[in-house]
GROMACS .gro file of C-alpha atoms in nm:
model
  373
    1UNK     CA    1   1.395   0.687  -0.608
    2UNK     CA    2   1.030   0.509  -0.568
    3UNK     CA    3   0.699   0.698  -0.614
    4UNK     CA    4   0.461   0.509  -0.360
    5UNK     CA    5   0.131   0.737  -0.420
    6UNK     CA    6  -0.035   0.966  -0.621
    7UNK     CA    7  -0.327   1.229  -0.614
    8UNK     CA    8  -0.434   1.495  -0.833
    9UNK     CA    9  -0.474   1.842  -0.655
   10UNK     CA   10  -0.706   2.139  -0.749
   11UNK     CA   11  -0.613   2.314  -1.067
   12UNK     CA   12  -0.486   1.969  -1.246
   13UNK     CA   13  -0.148   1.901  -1.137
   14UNK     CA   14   0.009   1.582  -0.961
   15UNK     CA   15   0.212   1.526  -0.630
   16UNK     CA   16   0.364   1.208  -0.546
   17UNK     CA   17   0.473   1.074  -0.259
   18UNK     CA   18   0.775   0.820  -0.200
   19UNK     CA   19   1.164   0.792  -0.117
   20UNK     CA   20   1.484   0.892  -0.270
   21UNK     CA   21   1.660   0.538  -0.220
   22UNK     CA   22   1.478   0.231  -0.201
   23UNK     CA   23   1.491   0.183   0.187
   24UNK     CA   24   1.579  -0.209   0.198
   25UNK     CA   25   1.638  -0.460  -0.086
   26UNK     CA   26   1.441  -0.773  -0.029
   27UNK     CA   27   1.612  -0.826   0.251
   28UNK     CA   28   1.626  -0.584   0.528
   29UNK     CA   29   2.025  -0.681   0.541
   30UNK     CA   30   2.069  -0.494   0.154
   31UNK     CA   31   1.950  -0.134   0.300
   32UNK     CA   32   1.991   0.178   0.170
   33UNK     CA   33   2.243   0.433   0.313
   34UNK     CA   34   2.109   0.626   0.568
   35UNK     CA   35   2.206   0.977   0.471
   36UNK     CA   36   2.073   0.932   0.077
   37UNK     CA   37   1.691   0.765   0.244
   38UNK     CA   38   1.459   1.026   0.259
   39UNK     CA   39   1.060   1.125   0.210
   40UNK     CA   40   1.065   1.261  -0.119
   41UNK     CA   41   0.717   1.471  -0.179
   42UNK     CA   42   0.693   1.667  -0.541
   43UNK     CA   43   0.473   1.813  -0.729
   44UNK     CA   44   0.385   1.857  -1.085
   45UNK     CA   45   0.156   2.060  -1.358
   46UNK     CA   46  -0.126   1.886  -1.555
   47UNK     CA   47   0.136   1.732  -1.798
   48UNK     CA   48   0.358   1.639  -1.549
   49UNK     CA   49   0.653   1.896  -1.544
   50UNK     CA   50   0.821   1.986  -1.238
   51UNK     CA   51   0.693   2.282  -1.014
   52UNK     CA   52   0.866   2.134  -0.677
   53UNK     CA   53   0.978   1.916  -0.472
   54UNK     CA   54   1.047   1.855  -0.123
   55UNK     CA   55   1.300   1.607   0.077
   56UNK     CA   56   1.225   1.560   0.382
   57UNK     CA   57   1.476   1.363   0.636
   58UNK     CA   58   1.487   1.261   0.995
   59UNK     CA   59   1.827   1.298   1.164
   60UNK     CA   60   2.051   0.965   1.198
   61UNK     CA   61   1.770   0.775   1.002
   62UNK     CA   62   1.668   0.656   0.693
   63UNK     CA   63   1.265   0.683   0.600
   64UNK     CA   64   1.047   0.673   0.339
   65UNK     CA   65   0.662   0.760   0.224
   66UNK     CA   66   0.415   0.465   0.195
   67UNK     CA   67   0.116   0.680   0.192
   68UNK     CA   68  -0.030   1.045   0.077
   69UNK     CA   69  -0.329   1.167   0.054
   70UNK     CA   70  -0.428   1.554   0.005
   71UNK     CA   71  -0.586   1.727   0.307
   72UNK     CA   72  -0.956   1.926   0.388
   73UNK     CA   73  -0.695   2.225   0.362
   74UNK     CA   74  -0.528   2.165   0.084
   75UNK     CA   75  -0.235   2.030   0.214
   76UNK     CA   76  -0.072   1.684   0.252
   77UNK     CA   77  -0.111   1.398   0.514
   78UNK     CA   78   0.193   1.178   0.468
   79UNK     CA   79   0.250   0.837   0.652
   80UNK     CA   80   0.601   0.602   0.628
   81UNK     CA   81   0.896   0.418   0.817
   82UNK     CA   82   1.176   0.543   0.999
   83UNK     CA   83   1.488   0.311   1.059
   84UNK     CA   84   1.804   0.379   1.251
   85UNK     CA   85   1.975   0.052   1.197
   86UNK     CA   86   2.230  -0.043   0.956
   87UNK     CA   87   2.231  -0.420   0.982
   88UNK     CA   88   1.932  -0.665   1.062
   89UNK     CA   89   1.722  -0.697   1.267
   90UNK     CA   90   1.543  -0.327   1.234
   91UNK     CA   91   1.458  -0.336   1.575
   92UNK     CA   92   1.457   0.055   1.581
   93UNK     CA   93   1.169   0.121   1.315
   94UNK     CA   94   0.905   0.382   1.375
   95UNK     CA   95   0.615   0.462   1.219
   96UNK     CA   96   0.645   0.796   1.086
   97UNK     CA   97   0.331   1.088   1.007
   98UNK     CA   98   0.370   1.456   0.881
   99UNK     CA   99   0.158   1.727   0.741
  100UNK     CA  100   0.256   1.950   0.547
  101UNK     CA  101   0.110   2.281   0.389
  102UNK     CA  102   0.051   2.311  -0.044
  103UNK     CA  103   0.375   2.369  -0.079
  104UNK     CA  104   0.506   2.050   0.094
  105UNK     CA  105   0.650   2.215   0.408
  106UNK     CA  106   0.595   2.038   0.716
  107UNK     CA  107   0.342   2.250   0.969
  108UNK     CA  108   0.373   1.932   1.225
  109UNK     CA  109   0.532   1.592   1.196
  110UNK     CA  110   0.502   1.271   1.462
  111UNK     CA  111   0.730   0.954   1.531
  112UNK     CA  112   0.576   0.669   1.703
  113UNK     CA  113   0.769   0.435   1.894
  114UNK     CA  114   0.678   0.131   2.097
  115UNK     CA  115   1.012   0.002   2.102
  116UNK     CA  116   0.927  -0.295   1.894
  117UNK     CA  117   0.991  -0.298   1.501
  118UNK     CA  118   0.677  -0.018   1.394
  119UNK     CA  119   0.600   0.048   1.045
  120UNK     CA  120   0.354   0.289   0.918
  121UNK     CA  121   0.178   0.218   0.595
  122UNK     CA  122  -0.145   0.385   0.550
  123UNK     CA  123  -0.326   0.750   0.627
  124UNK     CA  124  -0.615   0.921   0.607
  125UNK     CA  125  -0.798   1.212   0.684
  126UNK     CA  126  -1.111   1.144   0.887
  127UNK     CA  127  -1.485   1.258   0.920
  128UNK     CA  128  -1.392   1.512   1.253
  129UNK     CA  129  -1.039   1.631   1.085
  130UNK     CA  130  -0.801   1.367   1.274
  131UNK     CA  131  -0.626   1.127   1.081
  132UNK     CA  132  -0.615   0.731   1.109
  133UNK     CA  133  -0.289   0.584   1.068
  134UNK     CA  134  -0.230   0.170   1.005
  135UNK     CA  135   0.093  -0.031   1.023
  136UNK     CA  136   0.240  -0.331   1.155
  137UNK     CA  137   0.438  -0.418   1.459
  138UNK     CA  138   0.610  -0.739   1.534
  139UNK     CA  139   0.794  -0.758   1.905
  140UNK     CA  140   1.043  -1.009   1.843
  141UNK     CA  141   1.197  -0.850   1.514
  142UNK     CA  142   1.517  -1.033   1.623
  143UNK     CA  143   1.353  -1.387   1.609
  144UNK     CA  144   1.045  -1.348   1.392
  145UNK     CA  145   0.913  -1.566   1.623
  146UNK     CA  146   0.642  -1.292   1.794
  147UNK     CA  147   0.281  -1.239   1.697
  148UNK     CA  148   0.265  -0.978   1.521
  149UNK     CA  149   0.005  -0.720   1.487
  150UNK     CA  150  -0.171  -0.443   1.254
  151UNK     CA  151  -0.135  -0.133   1.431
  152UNK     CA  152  -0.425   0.166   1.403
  153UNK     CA  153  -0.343   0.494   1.579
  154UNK     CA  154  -0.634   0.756   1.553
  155UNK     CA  155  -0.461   1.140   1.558
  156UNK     CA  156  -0.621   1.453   1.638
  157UNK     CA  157  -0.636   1.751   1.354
  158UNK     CA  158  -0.250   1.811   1.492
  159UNK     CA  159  -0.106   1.454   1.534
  160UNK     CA  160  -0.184   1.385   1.887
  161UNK     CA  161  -0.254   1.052   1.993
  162UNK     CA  162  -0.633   1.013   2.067
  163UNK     CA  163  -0.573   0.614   2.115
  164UNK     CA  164  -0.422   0.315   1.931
  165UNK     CA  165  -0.523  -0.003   1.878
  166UNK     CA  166  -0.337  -0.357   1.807
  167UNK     CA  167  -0.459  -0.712   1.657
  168UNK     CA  168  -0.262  -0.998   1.666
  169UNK     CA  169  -0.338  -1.061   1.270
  170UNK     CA  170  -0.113  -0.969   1.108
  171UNK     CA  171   0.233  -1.145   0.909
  172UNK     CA  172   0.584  -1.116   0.724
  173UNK     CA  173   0.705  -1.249   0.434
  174UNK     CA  174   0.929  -1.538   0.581
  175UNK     CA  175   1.143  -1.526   0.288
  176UNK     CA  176   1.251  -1.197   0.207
  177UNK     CA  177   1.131  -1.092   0.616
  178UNK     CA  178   0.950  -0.747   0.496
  179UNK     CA  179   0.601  -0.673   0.691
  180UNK     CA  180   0.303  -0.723   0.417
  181UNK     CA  181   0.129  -0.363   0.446
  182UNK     CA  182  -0.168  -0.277   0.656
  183UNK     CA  183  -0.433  -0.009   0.507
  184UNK     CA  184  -0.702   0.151   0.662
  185UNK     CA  185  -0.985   0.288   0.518
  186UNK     CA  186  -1.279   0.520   0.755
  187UNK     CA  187  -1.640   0.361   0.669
  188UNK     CA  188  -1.998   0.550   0.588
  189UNK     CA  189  -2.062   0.438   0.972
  190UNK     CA  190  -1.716   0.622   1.076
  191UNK     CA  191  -1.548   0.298   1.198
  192UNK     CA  192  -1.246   0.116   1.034
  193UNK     CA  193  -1.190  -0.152   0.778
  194UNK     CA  194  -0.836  -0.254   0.791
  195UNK     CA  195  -0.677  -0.524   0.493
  196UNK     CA  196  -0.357  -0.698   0.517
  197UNK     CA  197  -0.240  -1.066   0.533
  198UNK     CA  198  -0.174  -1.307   0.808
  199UNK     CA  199  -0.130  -1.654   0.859
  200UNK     CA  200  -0.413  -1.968   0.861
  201UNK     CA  201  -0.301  -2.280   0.703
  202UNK     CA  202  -0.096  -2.119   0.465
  203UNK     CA  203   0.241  -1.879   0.524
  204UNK     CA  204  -0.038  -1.584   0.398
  205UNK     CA  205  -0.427  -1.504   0.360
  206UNK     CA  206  -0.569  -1.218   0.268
  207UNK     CA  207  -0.719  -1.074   0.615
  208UNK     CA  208  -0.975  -0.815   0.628
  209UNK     CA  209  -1.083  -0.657   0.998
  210UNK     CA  210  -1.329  -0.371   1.072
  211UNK     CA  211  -1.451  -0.206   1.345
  212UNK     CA  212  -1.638   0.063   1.521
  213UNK     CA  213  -1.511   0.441   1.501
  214UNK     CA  214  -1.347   0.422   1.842
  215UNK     CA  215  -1.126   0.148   1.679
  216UNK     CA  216  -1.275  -0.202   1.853
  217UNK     CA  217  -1.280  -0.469   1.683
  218UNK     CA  218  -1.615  -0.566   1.539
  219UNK     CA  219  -1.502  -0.880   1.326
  220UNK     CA  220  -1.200  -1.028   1.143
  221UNK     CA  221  -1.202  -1.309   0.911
  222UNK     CA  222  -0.910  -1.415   0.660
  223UNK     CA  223  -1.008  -1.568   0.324
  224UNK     CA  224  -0.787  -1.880   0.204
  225UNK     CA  225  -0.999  -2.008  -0.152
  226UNK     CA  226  -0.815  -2.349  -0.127
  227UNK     CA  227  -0.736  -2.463   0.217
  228UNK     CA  228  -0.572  -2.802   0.002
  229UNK     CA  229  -0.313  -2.618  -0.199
  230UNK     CA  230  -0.024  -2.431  -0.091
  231UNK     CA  231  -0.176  -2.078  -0.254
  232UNK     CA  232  -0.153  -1.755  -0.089
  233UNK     CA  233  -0.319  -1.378  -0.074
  234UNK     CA  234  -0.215  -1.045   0.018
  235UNK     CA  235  -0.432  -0.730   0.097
  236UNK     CA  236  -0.301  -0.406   0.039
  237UNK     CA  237  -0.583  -0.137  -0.006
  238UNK     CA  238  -0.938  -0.148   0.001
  239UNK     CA  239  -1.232   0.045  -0.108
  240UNK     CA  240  -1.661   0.027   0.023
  241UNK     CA  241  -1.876   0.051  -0.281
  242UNK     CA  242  -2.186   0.236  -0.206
  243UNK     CA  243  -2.441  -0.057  -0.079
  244UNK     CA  244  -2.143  -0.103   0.186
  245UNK     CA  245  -1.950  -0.409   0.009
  246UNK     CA  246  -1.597  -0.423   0.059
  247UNK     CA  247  -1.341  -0.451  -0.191
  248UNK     CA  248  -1.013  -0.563  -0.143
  249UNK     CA  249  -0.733  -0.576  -0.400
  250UNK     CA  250  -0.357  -0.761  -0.321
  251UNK     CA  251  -0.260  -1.082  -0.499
  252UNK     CA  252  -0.320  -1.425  -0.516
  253UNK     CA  253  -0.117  -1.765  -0.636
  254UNK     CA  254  -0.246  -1.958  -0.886
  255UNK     CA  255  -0.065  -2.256  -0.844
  256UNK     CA  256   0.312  -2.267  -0.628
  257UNK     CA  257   0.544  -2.272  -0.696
  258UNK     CA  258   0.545  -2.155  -1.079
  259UNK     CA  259   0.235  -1.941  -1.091
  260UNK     CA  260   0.296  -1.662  -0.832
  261UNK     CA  261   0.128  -1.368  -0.691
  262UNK     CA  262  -0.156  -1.287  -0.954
  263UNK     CA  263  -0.375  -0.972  -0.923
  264UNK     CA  264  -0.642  -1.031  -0.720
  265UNK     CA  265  -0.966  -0.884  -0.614
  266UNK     CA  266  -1.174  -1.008  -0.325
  267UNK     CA  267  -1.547  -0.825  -0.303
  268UNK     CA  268  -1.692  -0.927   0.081
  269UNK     CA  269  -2.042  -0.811   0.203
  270UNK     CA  270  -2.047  -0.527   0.501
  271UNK     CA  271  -2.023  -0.850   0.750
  272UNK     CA  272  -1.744  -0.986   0.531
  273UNK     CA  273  -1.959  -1.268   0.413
  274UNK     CA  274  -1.749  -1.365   0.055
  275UNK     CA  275  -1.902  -1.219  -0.224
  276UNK     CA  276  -1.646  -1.278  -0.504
  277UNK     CA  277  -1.308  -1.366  -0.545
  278UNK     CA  278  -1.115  -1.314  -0.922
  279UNK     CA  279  -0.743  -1.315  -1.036
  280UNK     CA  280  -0.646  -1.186  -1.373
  281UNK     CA  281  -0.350  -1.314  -1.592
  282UNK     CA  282  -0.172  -1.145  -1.846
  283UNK     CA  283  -0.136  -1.262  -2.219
  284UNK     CA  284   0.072  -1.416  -2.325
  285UNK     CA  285   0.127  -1.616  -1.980
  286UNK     CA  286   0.385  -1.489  -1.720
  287UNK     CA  287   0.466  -1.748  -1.427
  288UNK     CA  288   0.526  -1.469  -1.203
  289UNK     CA  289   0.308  -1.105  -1.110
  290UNK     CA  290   0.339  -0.889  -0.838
  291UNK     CA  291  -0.059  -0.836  -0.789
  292UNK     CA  292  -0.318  -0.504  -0.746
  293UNK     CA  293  -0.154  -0.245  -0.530
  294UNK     CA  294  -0.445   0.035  -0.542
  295UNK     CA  295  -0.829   0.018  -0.634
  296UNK     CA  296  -1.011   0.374  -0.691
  297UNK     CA  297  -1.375   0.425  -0.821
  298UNK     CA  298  -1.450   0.572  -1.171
  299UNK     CA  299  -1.653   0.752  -1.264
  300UNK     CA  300  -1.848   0.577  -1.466
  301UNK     CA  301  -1.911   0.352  -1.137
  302UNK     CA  302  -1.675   0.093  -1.206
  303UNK     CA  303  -1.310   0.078  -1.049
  304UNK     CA  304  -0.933   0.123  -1.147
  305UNK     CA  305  -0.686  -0.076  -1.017
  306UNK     CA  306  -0.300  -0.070  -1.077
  307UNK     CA  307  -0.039  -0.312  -1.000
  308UNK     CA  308   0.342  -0.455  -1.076
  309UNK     CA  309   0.242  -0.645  -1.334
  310UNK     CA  310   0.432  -0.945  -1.461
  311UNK     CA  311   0.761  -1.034  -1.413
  312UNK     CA  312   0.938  -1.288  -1.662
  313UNK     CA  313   1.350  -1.275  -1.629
  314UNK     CA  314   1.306  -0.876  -1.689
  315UNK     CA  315   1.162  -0.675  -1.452
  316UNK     CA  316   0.816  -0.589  -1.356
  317UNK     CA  317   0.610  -0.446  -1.548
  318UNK     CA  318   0.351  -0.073  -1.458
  319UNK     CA  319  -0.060  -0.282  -1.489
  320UNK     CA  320  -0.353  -0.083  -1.529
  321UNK     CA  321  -0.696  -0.255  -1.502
  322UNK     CA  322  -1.101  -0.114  -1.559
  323UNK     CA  323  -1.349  -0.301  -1.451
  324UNK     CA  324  -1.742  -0.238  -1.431
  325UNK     CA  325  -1.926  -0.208  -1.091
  326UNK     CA  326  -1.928  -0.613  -1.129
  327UNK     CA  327  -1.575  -0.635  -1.098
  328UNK     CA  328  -1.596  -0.791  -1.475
  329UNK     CA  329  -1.263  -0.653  -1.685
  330UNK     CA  330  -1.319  -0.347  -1.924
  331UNK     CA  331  -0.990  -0.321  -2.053
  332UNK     CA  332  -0.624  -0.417  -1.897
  333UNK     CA  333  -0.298  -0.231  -1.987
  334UNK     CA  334   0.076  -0.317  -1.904
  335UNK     CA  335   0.342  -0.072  -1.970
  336UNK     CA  336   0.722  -0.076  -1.977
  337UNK     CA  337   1.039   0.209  -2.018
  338UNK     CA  338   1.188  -0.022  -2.293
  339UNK     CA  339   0.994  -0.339  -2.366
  340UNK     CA  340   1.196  -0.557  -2.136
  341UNK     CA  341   1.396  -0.388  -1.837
  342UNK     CA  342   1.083  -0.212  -1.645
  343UNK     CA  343   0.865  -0.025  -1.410
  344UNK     CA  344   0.594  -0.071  -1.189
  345UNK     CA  345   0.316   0.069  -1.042
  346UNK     CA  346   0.268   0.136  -0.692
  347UNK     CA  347  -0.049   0.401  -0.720
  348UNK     CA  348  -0.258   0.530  -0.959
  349UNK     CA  349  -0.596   0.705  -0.930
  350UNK     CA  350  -0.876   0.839  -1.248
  351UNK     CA  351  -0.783   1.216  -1.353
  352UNK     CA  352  -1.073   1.502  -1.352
  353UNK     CA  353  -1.004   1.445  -1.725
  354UNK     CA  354  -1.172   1.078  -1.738
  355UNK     CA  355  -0.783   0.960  -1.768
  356UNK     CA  356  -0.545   0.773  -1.525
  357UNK     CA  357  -0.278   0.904  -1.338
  358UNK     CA  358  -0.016   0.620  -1.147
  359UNK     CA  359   0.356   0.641  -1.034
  360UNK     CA  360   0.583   0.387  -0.905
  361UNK     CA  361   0.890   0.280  -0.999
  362UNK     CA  362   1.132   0.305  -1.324
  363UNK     CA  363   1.359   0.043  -1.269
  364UNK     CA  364   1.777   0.158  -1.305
  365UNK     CA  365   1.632   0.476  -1.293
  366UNK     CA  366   1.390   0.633  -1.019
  367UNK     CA  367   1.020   0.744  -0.968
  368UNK     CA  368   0.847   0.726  -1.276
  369UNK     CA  369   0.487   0.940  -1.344
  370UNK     CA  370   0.269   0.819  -1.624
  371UNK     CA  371  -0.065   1.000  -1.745
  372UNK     CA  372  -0.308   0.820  -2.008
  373UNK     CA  373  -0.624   0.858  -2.162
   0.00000   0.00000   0.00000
């Protein structure tokens, strides 16, 4: 099992949102069985015992949750990948989007299909009760040789397609051939900011697009910090700060090829004029992190961010970081189920508490939900 996202629900409890196999290994060749990769959706009291859980499958397929948030109604807006293939290429993946009441039972669900490789990654409610959905699609799947795109799909209140939208921006991993993800987040001005990574003079950049609330594109720039050295980004969420700066959170090589995919935050103006641009390291030193995954204000007016952590021979390791509104670090955690073989986080958000809530995954062993001070 993974847990993929979070969010803490009226009255104090948890759900979590993710898969009960881990979809593909890697490489899209190593992938799950079909019949045991499903949705998983579950739901827990304030200290994080069991009150239900939900599996929900699609027939002949294998799919899992990227992305949950809670609804205007108090229900759940869920957005993942379908796959019907058993070998590569995965030609036949959809994006996937369901809603589903409190009690995690689906009211509607919707497959989209271009007949190109679609994967859905991101959802969220919007300003007139729709949703916006982000993914990626890439074409040629068989050749990796297409341009590839970030995909935005804006859904009515009951998943109908109002329109969709596709930029040629974003990029795979060419080694282990997984799409990086694409999230969306709605603006104060009810357009679109979408961060992912595509492809300048290095394999990846850090890419952040926006544009206006019928989904056209306004701008895109990508973000490379040193267009001499072979050092790469990722995006993968994103959150505007109150004057309208954007901040984006992924990872970020130090050097390559021993200092890999540190966590990284990237603050751009409203125009996406560079602001700042940090990476933190763990101590002691470990050649190899798996970068931010989520960024969510505090209250205080700062911002949380959890990621994989470090990985050193063992496993990764479950990274909680607090900054200020500056971006400069409060305090930085790492956590692990034994001290070497570990988990990581995928999703964590502040608890009405003034705590931390994030889930992800226990390695050997499944989802794992953690709650701190």
């Amino acid at each position: 099992n993974v847990g993929c996202a979070v969010r803490g629900v009226e009255g104090g409890g948890y759900v979590v949102a993710g898969g009960t196999d881990h979809f593909c290994e890697w490489h899209w060749n190593l992938q799950a069985p079909i019949a045991t990769t499903n949705i998983h959706l579950f739901k827990t009291d304030a200290t994080g015992s069991l009150l239900w859980e939900r599996v929900h499958s699609l027939a002949s397929s294998r799919s899992i949750a990227r992305w949950m948030e809670t609804t205007a109604d108090g229900g759940f807006i869920i957005a993942g990948t379908a796959n019907k293939d058993r070998v590569w290429p995965p030609d036949s993946n959809d994006v996937v989007v369901i809603q589903t009441n409190a009690l995690g039972m689906i009211t509607w669900s919707s497959c989209f299909d271009t007949g190109k490789d679609d994967l859905g990654f991101c959802v969220r409610q919007t300003t007139d009760g729709g949703y916006i959905v982000s993914g990626f699609q890439d074409p040629l799947p068989i050749t990796l040789a297409g341009i590839t795109c970030a995909l935005l799909i804006k859904l009515d209140a009951l998943g109908g397609v109002q329109w969709s939208r596709k930029f040629p921006i974003a990029c795979r991993d060419l080694n282990t051939h997984e799409p990086f993800p694409c999230v969306v987040r709605q603006l104060a001005d009810d357009g679109y900011a979408i961060t992912g990574s595509t492809t300048a003079s290095h394999p990846n950049d850090l890419f952040v697009l926006r544009t206006d609330a019928n989904g056209l594109l306004l701008w895109a720039r990508s973000y490379e910090h040193d267009a001499s050295a072979f050092r790469t980004s990722t995006g993968q969420d994103l959150f505007e700060a109150a004057n309208g700066d954007l901040i984006m959170v992924g990872s970020m090589d130090k050097t390559q090829p021993a200092e890999r995919n540190y966590p990284y935050i990237l603050r751009t103006s409203g125009n996406g004029t560079l602001l700042d641009a940090t990476f933190y390291e763990t101590v002691p030193l470990l050649s190899f992190q798996s970068g931010f995954s989520s960024v969510a204000p505090t209250a205080s007016g700062g911002y949380f961010f959890t990621g994989m952590g470090g990985y050193s021979g063992f496993g990764d390791q479950a990274q909680l970081l607090k900054t200020d509104a500056d971006l400069n670090m409060i305090w930085s955690r790492v956590y692990t189920m034994d001290g070497t073989a570990t988990m990581g986080a995928r999703s964590g958000r502040p608890t009405s508490d003034g705590g931390y809530i994030f889930t992800g995954k226990s390695q050997f062993s499944g989802t794992v939900l953690m709650k701190t001070d």
